[in-house]
């Protein structure tokens, strides 16, 4: 938490462990106050998009 990442850097893997219905990735962004923000909007503000979101 609180780490900076660079474009193209792997930050996670997708898998199916524990009690889940299938492979997935939990991706969450918190603002400096610890509030959870919408990652799609956060990335879009910074010129990034998520492939396969449709």
One Martini backbone bead per residue (centre of mass of N, CA, C, O) as a GRO file, in nm:
protein
   54
    1UNK     BB    1   0.098   0.036   0.021
    2UNK     BB    2   0.194   0.338  -0.133
    3UNK     BB    3   0.299   0.256  -0.405
    4UNK     BB    4   0.491   0.302  -0.681
    5UNK     BB    5   0.428   0.291  -1.034
    6UNK     BB    6   0.493   0.181  -1.357
    7UNK     BB    7   0.467   0.158  -1.670
    8UNK     BB    8   0.425  -0.197  -1.718
    9UNK     BB    9   0.399  -0.288  -1.436
   10UNK     BB   10   0.361  -0.548  -1.239
   11UNK     BB   11   0.087  -0.585  -0.980
   12UNK     BB   12  -0.046  -0.866  -1.074
   13UNK     BB   13  -0.260  -1.147  -1.054
   14UNK     BB   14  -0.468  -1.393  -1.192
   15UNK     BB   15  -0.717  -1.577  -0.997
   16UNK     BB   16  -0.826  -1.885  -0.801
   17UNK     BB   17  -0.892  -1.832  -0.464
   18UNK     BB   18  -1.078  -1.968  -0.260
   19UNK     BB   19  -1.390  -1.796  -0.231
   20UNK     BB   20  -1.473  -1.824  -0.568
   21UNK     BB   21  -1.618  -1.803  -0.905
   22UNK     BB   22  -1.340  -1.690  -1.029
   23UNK     BB   23  -1.131  -1.532  -1.204
   24UNK     BB   24  -0.963  -1.243  -1.052
   25UNK     BB   25  -0.934  -0.882  -0.978
   26UNK     BB   26  -0.837  -0.678  -0.712
   27UNK     BB   27  -0.891  -0.321  -0.755
   28UNK     BB   28  -0.758  -0.052  -0.552
   29UNK     BB   29  -0.821   0.295  -0.459
   30UNK     BB   30  -0.668   0.542  -0.253
   31UNK     BB   31  -0.671   0.815  -0.097
   32UNK     BB   32  -0.499   1.004   0.134
   33UNK     BB   33  -0.763   0.947   0.339
   34UNK     BB   34  -0.868   0.637   0.261
   35UNK     BB   35  -1.051   0.661   0.024
   36UNK     BB   36  -1.244   0.511  -0.202
   37UNK     BB   37  -1.198   0.490  -0.554
   38UNK     BB   38  -1.259   0.503  -0.882
   39UNK     BB   39  -1.043   0.352  -1.101
   40UNK     BB   40  -1.146   0.442  -1.377
   41UNK     BB   41  -1.146   0.748  -1.322
   42UNK     BB   42  -0.856   0.774  -1.219
   43UNK     BB   43  -0.720   0.674  -1.481
   44UNK     BB   44  -0.852   0.871  -1.685
   45UNK     BB   45  -0.726   1.134  -1.558
   46UNK     BB   46  -0.428   0.988  -1.646
   47UNK     BB   47  -0.466   0.842  -1.946
   48UNK     BB   48  -0.605   0.571  -1.869
   49UNK     BB   49  -0.699   0.226  -1.936
   50UNK     BB   50  -0.923  -0.056  -1.958
   51UNK     BB   51  -0.900  -0.357  -2.082
   52UNK     BB   52  -1.209  -0.524  -2.115
   53UNK     BB   53  -1.459  -0.360  -1.978
   54UNK     BB   54  -1.712  -0.433  -2.172
   0.00000   0.00000   0.00000
